[in-house]
Amino acid sequence: MPEPNVPMRDADDPRPLAVAAEALYLINLMLAPGLAFAVLAWLWWRRRASAHPVARVHLEQAFRVSLVGGALIFTTLLIGAIGGFRGPGVWVVVILYFTVVHSSLILLGVVGLVKAINREAWRYPLIG
Protein backbone atom coordinates (compact mmCIF):
# COMPACT_ATOMS: atom_id res chain seq x y z
CA MET A 1 0.00 0.00 0.00
CA PRO A 2 1.45 3.41 -0.94
CA GLU A 3 2.20 6.01 1.67
CA PRO A 4 -0.70 8.45 2.15
CA ASN A 5 1.12 11.69 1.21
CA VAL A 6 3.16 10.39 -1.73
CA PRO A 7 1.45 10.86 -5.10
CA MET A 8 1.46 7.82 -7.34
CA ARG A 9 3.16 8.09 -10.72
CA ASP A 10 1.06 7.28 -13.72
CA ALA A 11 2.84 5.87 -16.78
CA ASP A 12 0.71 8.18 -18.94
CA ASP A 13 1.47 11.29 -16.88
CA PRO A 14 2.38 14.15 -19.25
CA ARG A 15 3.97 16.21 -16.50
CA PRO A 16 7.63 15.02 -16.60
CA LEU A 17 8.10 15.60 -20.32
CA ALA A 18 6.12 18.85 -20.34
CA VAL A 19 8.06 20.24 -17.37
CA ALA A 20 11.36 19.14 -18.91
CA ALA A 21 10.53 20.93 -22.17
CA GLU A 22 9.55 24.18 -20.46
CA ALA A 23 12.51 24.03 -18.07
CA LEU A 24 14.92 23.50 -20.98
CA TYR A 25 13.35 26.48 -22.72
CA LEU A 26 14.02 28.66 -19.66
CA ILE A 27 17.53 27.25 -19.19
CA ASN A 28 18.21 28.08 -22.83
CA LEU A 29 17.18 31.68 -22.22
CA MET A 30 18.97 32.24 -18.92
CA LEU A 31 21.70 29.76 -18.06
CA ALA A 32 23.06 27.67 -20.92
CA PRO A 33 22.04 29.03 -24.31
CA GLY A 34 22.78 26.61 -27.09
CA LEU A 35 23.43 23.62 -24.84
CA ALA A 36 19.90 23.58 -23.44
CA PHE A 37 18.52 24.20 -26.93
CA ALA A 38 20.46 21.18 -28.25
CA VAL A 39 18.96 18.99 -25.50
CA LEU A 40 15.49 20.42 -26.20
CA ALA A 41 15.88 19.77 -29.94
CA TRP A 42 17.00 16.20 -29.24
CA LEU A 43 14.08 15.66 -26.90
CA TRP A 44 11.67 17.11 -29.47
CA TRP A 45 13.11 14.88 -32.19
CA ARG A 46 12.87 11.71 -30.10
CA ARG A 47 9.52 12.22 -28.34
CA ARG A 48 7.36 14.42 -30.58
CA ALA A 49 5.37 11.53 -32.08
CA SER A 50 4.97 9.33 -29.03
CA ALA A 51 4.32 11.91 -26.32
CA HIS A 52 1.06 12.41 -24.45
CA PRO A 53 -0.96 15.19 -26.19
CA VAL A 54 -0.43 17.70 -23.37
CA ALA A 55 3.30 16.95 -23.22
CA ARG A 56 3.48 17.16 -27.03
CA VAL A 57 1.99 20.66 -26.99
CA HIS A 58 4.57 21.82 -24.44
CA LEU A 59 7.40 20.14 -26.30
CA GLU A 60 6.45 21.64 -29.66
CA GLN A 61 5.77 25.08 -28.23
CA ALA A 62 9.04 25.20 -26.30
CA PHE A 63 11.00 24.10 -29.37
CA ARG A 64 9.29 26.50 -31.79
CA VAL A 65 9.41 29.47 -29.45
CA SER A 66 13.09 28.78 -28.81
CA LEU A 67 13.68 29.13 -32.55
CA VAL A 68 11.57 32.29 -32.85
CA GLY A 69 13.01 33.72 -29.63
CA GLY A 70 16.53 33.12 -30.89
CA ALA A 71 15.68 35.00 -34.07
CA LEU A 72 14.13 37.87 -32.08
CA ILE A 73 17.19 38.14 -29.85
CA PHE A 74 19.50 37.91 -32.86
CA THR A 75 17.62 40.91 -34.27
CA THR A 76 19.35 42.93 -31.55
CA LEU A 77 22.63 42.49 -33.42
CA LEU A 78 20.94 43.40 -36.67
CA ILE A 79 19.58 46.64 -35.19
CA GLY A 80 23.03 47.51 -33.94
CA ALA A 81 24.67 46.67 -37.26
CA ILE A 82 22.21 48.79 -39.23
CA GLY A 83 22.37 51.74 -36.86
CA GLY A 84 26.09 51.51 -36.22
CA PHE A 85 27.36 50.69 -32.76
CA ARG A 86 28.94 54.12 -32.26
CA GLY A 87 25.78 56.17 -31.70
CA PRO A 88 24.25 56.39 -28.23
CA GLY A 89 20.73 56.34 -29.69
CA VAL A 90 21.39 52.96 -31.26
CA TRP A 91 22.54 51.58 -27.90
CA VAL A 92 19.37 52.84 -26.23
CA VAL A 93 17.24 51.08 -28.85
CA VAL A 94 19.34 47.88 -28.71
CA ILE A 95 19.26 47.66 -24.91
CA LEU A 96 15.53 48.43 -24.71
CA TYR A 97 14.68 45.96 -27.47
CA PHE A 98 16.78 43.19 -25.94
CA THR A 99 15.43 43.81 -22.45
CA VAL A 100 11.79 43.84 -23.52
CA VAL A 101 12.06 40.80 -25.80
CA HIS A 102 14.18 38.72 -23.43
CA SER A 103 12.08 39.55 -20.37
CA SER A 104 8.86 38.78 -22.26
CA LEU A 105 10.19 35.41 -23.39
CA ILE A 106 11.19 34.55 -19.82
CA LEU A 107 7.80 35.62 -18.43
CA LEU A 108 5.96 33.51 -21.01
CA GLY A 109 8.27 30.58 -20.26
CA VAL A 110 7.41 30.77 -16.56
CA VAL A 111 3.71 30.74 -17.42
CA GLY A 112 4.33 27.72 -19.65
CA LEU A 113 6.19 25.96 -16.84
CA VAL A 114 3.30 26.56 -14.42
CA LYS A 115 0.86 25.21 -17.01
CA ALA A 116 3.08 22.13 -17.50
CA ILE A 117 3.20 21.50 -13.76
CA ASN A 118 -0.61 21.71 -13.68
CA ARG A 119 -0.91 19.33 -16.68
CA GLU A 120 -2.58 22.01 -18.79
CA ALA A 121 -1.90 22.70 -22.45
CA TRP A 122 -0.27 26.06 -23.23
CA ARG A 123 0.21 28.05 -26.41
CA TYR A 124 2.54 31.01 -26.43
CA PRO A 125 0.66 34.15 -27.53
CA LEU A 126 1.58 35.63 -30.91
CA ILE A 127 4.67 33.49 -31.55
CA GLY A 128 3.33 30.08 -30.52
PDB file of C-alpha atoms in Angstrom:
ATOM      1  CA  MET A   1       0.000   0.000   0.000  1.00  0.00           C
ATOM      2  CA  PRO A   2       1.452   3.409  -0.943  1.00  0.00           C
ATOM      3  CA  GLU A   3       2.197   6.009   1.669  1.00  0.00           C
ATOM      4  CA  PRO A   4      -0.704   8.449   2.152  1.00  0.00           C
ATOM      5  CA  ASN A   5       1.122  11.690   1.207  1.00  0.00           C
ATOM      6  CA  VAL A   6       3.164  10.386  -1.729  1.00  0.00           C
ATOM      7  CA  PRO A   7       1.452  10.862  -5.098  1.00  0.00           C
ATOM      8  CA  MET A   8       1.457   7.820  -7.337  1.00  0.00           C
ATOM      9  CA  ARG A   9       3.162   8.094 -10.721  1.00  0.00           C
ATOM     10  CA  ASP A  10       1.063   7.278 -13.723  1.00  0.00           C
ATOM     11  CA  ALA A  11       2.842   5.868 -16.780  1.00  0.00           C
ATOM     12  CA  ASP A  12       0.712   8.179 -18.936  1.00  0.00           C
ATOM     13  CA  ASP A  13       1.471  11.288 -16.882  1.00  0.00           C
ATOM     14  CA  PRO A  14       2.383  14.150 -19.255  1.00  0.00           C
ATOM     15  CA  ARG A  15       3.969  16.209 -16.500  1.00  0.00           C
ATOM     16  CA  PRO A  16       7.633  15.022 -16.599  1.00  0.00           C
ATOM     17  CA  LEU A  17       8.100  15.602 -20.320  1.00  0.00           C
ATOM     18  CA  ALA A  18       6.121  18.855 -20.345  1.00  0.00           C
ATOM     19  CA  VAL A  19       8.056  20.235 -17.367  1.00  0.00           C
ATOM     20  CA  ALA A  20      11.359  19.142 -18.906  1.00  0.00           C
ATOM     21  CA  ALA A  21      10.529  20.928 -22.166  1.00  0.00           C
ATOM     22  CA  GLU A  22       9.547  24.176 -20.461  1.00  0.00           C
ATOM     23  CA  ALA A  23      12.506  24.026 -18.073  1.00  0.00           C
ATOM     24  CA  LEU A  24      14.919  23.495 -20.978  1.00  0.00           C
ATOM     25  CA  TYR A  25      13.349  26.479 -22.724  1.00  0.00           C
ATOM     26  CA  LEU A  26      14.022  28.660 -19.665  1.00  0.00           C
ATOM     27  CA  ILE A  27      17.526  27.254 -19.188  1.00  0.00           C
ATOM     28  CA  ASN A  28      18.213  28.077 -22.835  1.00  0.00           C
ATOM     29  CA  LEU A  29      17.182  31.682 -22.223  1.00  0.00           C
ATOM     30  CA  MET A  30      18.967  32.240 -18.923  1.00  0.00           C
ATOM     31  CA  LEU A  31      21.704  29.758 -18.059  1.00  0.00           C
ATOM     32  CA  ALA A  32      23.057  27.668 -20.915  1.00  0.00           C
ATOM     33  CA  PRO A  33      22.042  29.025 -24.315  1.00  0.00           C
ATOM     34  CA  GLY A  34      22.778  26.612 -27.094  1.00  0.00           C
ATOM     35  CA  LEU A  35      23.430  23.623 -24.839  1.00  0.00           C
ATOM     36  CA  ALA A  36      19.896  23.575 -23.438  1.00  0.00           C
ATOM     37  CA  PHE A  37      18.523  24.200 -26.929  1.00  0.00           C
ATOM     38  CA  ALA A  38      20.459  21.183 -28.250  1.00  0.00           C
ATOM     39  CA  VAL A  39      18.959  18.993 -25.500  1.00  0.00           C
ATOM     40  CA  LEU A  40      15.490  20.419 -26.202  1.00  0.00           C
ATOM     41  CA  ALA A  41      15.875  19.774 -29.941  1.00  0.00           C
ATOM     42  CA  TRP A  42      17.004  16.199 -29.239  1.00  0.00           C
ATOM     43  CA  LEU A  43      14.076  15.664 -26.897  1.00  0.00           C
ATOM     44  CA  TRP A  44      11.666  17.107 -29.470  1.00  0.00           C
ATOM     45  CA  TRP A  45      13.108  14.885 -32.194  1.00  0.00           C
ATOM     46  CA  ARG A  46      12.866  11.708 -30.095  1.00  0.00           C
ATOM     47  CA  ARG A  47       9.520  12.216 -28.336  1.00  0.00           C
ATOM     48  CA  ARG A  48       7.364  14.422 -30.581  1.00  0.00           C
ATOM     49  CA  ALA A  49       5.372  11.533 -32.084  1.00  0.00           C
ATOM     50  CA  SER A  50       4.972   9.332 -29.027  1.00  0.00           C
ATOM     51  CA  ALA A  51       4.325  11.910 -26.317  1.00  0.00           C
ATOM     52  CA  HIS A  52       1.057  12.410 -24.453  1.00  0.00           C
ATOM     53  CA  PRO A  53      -0.965  15.190 -26.194  1.00  0.00           C
ATOM     54  CA  VAL A  54      -0.434  17.695 -23.369  1.00  0.00           C
ATOM     55  CA  ALA A  55       3.296  16.952 -23.224  1.00  0.00           C
ATOM     56  CA  ARG A  56       3.485  17.162 -27.031  1.00  0.00           C
ATOM     57  CA  VAL A  57       1.986  20.660 -26.986  1.00  0.00           C
ATOM     58  CA  HIS A  58       4.565  21.824 -24.436  1.00  0.00           C
ATOM     59  CA  LEU A  59       7.399  20.142 -26.298  1.00  0.00           C
ATOM     60  CA  GLU A  60       6.446  21.642 -29.664  1.00  0.00           C
ATOM     61  CA  GLN A  61       5.775  25.082 -28.229  1.00  0.00           C
ATOM     62  CA  ALA A  62       9.045  25.196 -26.299  1.00  0.00           C
ATOM     63  CA  PHE A  63      11.005  24.101 -29.373  1.00  0.00           C
ATOM     64  CA  ARG A  64       9.293  26.503 -31.793  1.00  0.00           C
ATOM     65  CA  VAL A  65       9.409  29.473 -29.448  1.00  0.00           C
ATOM     66  CA  SER A  66      13.094  28.782 -28.813  1.00  0.00           C
ATOM     67  CA  LEU A  67      13.681  29.132 -32.554  1.00  0.00           C
ATOM     68  CA  VAL A  68      11.570  32.289 -32.848  1.00  0.00           C
ATOM     69  CA  GLY A  69      13.010  33.719 -29.630  1.00  0.00           C
ATOM     70  CA  GLY A  70      16.530  33.123 -30.895  1.00  0.00           C
ATOM     71  CA  ALA A  71      15.679  35.004 -34.070  1.00  0.00           C
ATOM     72  CA  LEU A  72      14.132  37.866 -32.077  1.00  0.00           C
ATOM     73  CA  ILE A  73      17.186  38.144 -29.852  1.00  0.00           C
ATOM     74  CA  PHE A  74      19.502  37.911 -32.863  1.00  0.00           C
ATOM     75  CA  THR A  75      17.623  40.912 -34.271  1.00  0.00           C
ATOM     76  CA  THR A  76      19.346  42.933 -31.553  1.00  0.00           C
ATOM     77  CA  LEU A  77      22.626  42.488 -33.418  1.00  0.00           C
ATOM     78  CA  LEU A  78      20.937  43.403 -36.669  1.00  0.00           C
ATOM     79  CA  ILE A  79      19.576  46.638 -35.193  1.00  0.00           C
ATOM     80  CA  GLY A  80      23.031  47.506 -33.944  1.00  0.00           C
ATOM     81  CA  ALA A  81      24.672  46.671 -37.263  1.00  0.00           C
ATOM     82  CA  ILE A  82      22.209  48.791 -39.229  1.00  0.00           C
ATOM     83  CA  GLY A  83      22.374  51.739 -36.863  1.00  0.00           C
ATOM     84  CA  GLY A  84      26.085  51.510 -36.222  1.00  0.00           C
ATOM     85  CA  PHE A  85      27.356  50.691 -32.756  1.00  0.00           C
ATOM     86  CA  ARG A  86      28.937  54.118 -32.258  1.00  0.00           C
ATOM     87  CA  GLY A  87      25.781  56.165 -31.699  1.00  0.00           C
ATOM     88  CA  PRO A  88      24.246  56.385 -28.225  1.00  0.00           C
ATOM     89  CA  GLY A  89      20.727  56.343 -29.688  1.00  0.00           C
ATOM     90  CA  VAL A  90      21.386  52.964 -31.255  1.00  0.00           C
ATOM     91  CA  TRP A  91      22.543  51.581 -27.901  1.00  0.00           C
ATOM     92  CA  VAL A  92      19.367  52.840 -26.226  1.00  0.00           C
ATOM     93  CA  VAL A  93      17.241  51.076 -28.848  1.00  0.00           C
ATOM     94  CA  VAL A  94      19.338  47.885 -28.710  1.00  0.00           C
ATOM     95  CA  ILE A  95      19.258  47.655 -24.913  1.00  0.00           C
ATOM     96  CA  LEU A  96      15.531  48.428 -24.709  1.00  0.00           C
ATOM     97  CA  TYR A  97      14.678  45.961 -27.472  1.00  0.00           C
ATOM     98  CA  PHE A  98      16.784  43.190 -25.943  1.00  0.00           C
ATOM     99  CA  THR A  99      15.432  43.806 -22.451  1.00  0.00           C
ATOM    100  CA  VAL A 100      11.787  43.843 -23.522  1.00  0.00           C
ATOM    101  CA  VAL A 101      12.059  40.798 -25.802  1.00  0.00           C
ATOM    102  CA  HIS A 102      14.180  38.724 -23.434  1.00  0.00           C
ATOM    103  CA  SER A 103      12.075  39.555 -20.374  1.00  0.00           C
ATOM    104  CA  SER A 104       8.859  38.784 -22.256  1.00  0.00           C
ATOM    105  CA  LEU A 105      10.191  35.413 -23.388  1.00  0.00           C
ATOM    106  CA  ILE A 106      11.191  34.555 -19.821  1.00  0.00           C
ATOM    107  CA  LEU A 107       7.795  35.617 -18.434  1.00  0.00           C
ATOM    108  CA  LEU A 108       5.960  33.506 -21.009  1.00  0.00           C
ATOM    109  CA  GLY A 109       8.265  30.577 -20.256  1.00  0.00           C
ATOM    110  CA  VAL A 110       7.414  30.767 -16.565  1.00  0.00           C
ATOM    111  CA  VAL A 111       3.705  30.737 -17.417  1.00  0.00           C
ATOM    112  CA  GLY A 112       4.333  27.716 -19.652  1.00  0.00           C
ATOM    113  CA  LEU A 113       6.188  25.960 -16.837  1.00  0.00           C
ATOM    114  CA  VAL A 114       3.303  26.564 -14.425  1.00  0.00           C
ATOM    115  CA  LYS A 115       0.863  25.205 -17.008  1.00  0.00           C
ATOM    116  CA  ALA A 116       3.082  22.133 -17.499  1.00  0.00           C
ATOM    117  CA  ILE A 117       3.203  21.499 -13.760  1.00  0.00           C
ATOM    118  CA  ASN A 118      -0.607  21.715 -13.678  1.00  0.00           C
ATOM    119  CA  ARG A 119      -0.913  19.327 -16.678  1.00  0.00           C
ATOM    120  CA  GLU A 120      -2.583  22.014 -18.794  1.00  0.00           C
ATOM    121  CA  ALA A 121      -1.896  22.698 -22.454  1.00  0.00           C
ATOM    122  CA  TRP A 122      -0.274  26.057 -23.232  1.00  0.00           C
ATOM    123  CA  ARG A 123       0.208  28.054 -26.413  1.00  0.00           C
ATOM    124  CA  TYR A 124       2.539  31.010 -26.425  1.00  0.00           C
ATOM    125  CA  PRO A 125       0.662  34.145 -27.527  1.00  0.00           C
ATOM    126  CA  LEU A 126       1.582  35.630 -30.907  1.00  0.00           C
ATOM    127  CA  ILE A 127       4.667  33.490 -31.553  1.00  0.00           C
ATOM    128  CA  GLY A 128       3.326  30.080 -30.525  1.00  0.00           C
TER     129      GLY A 128
END
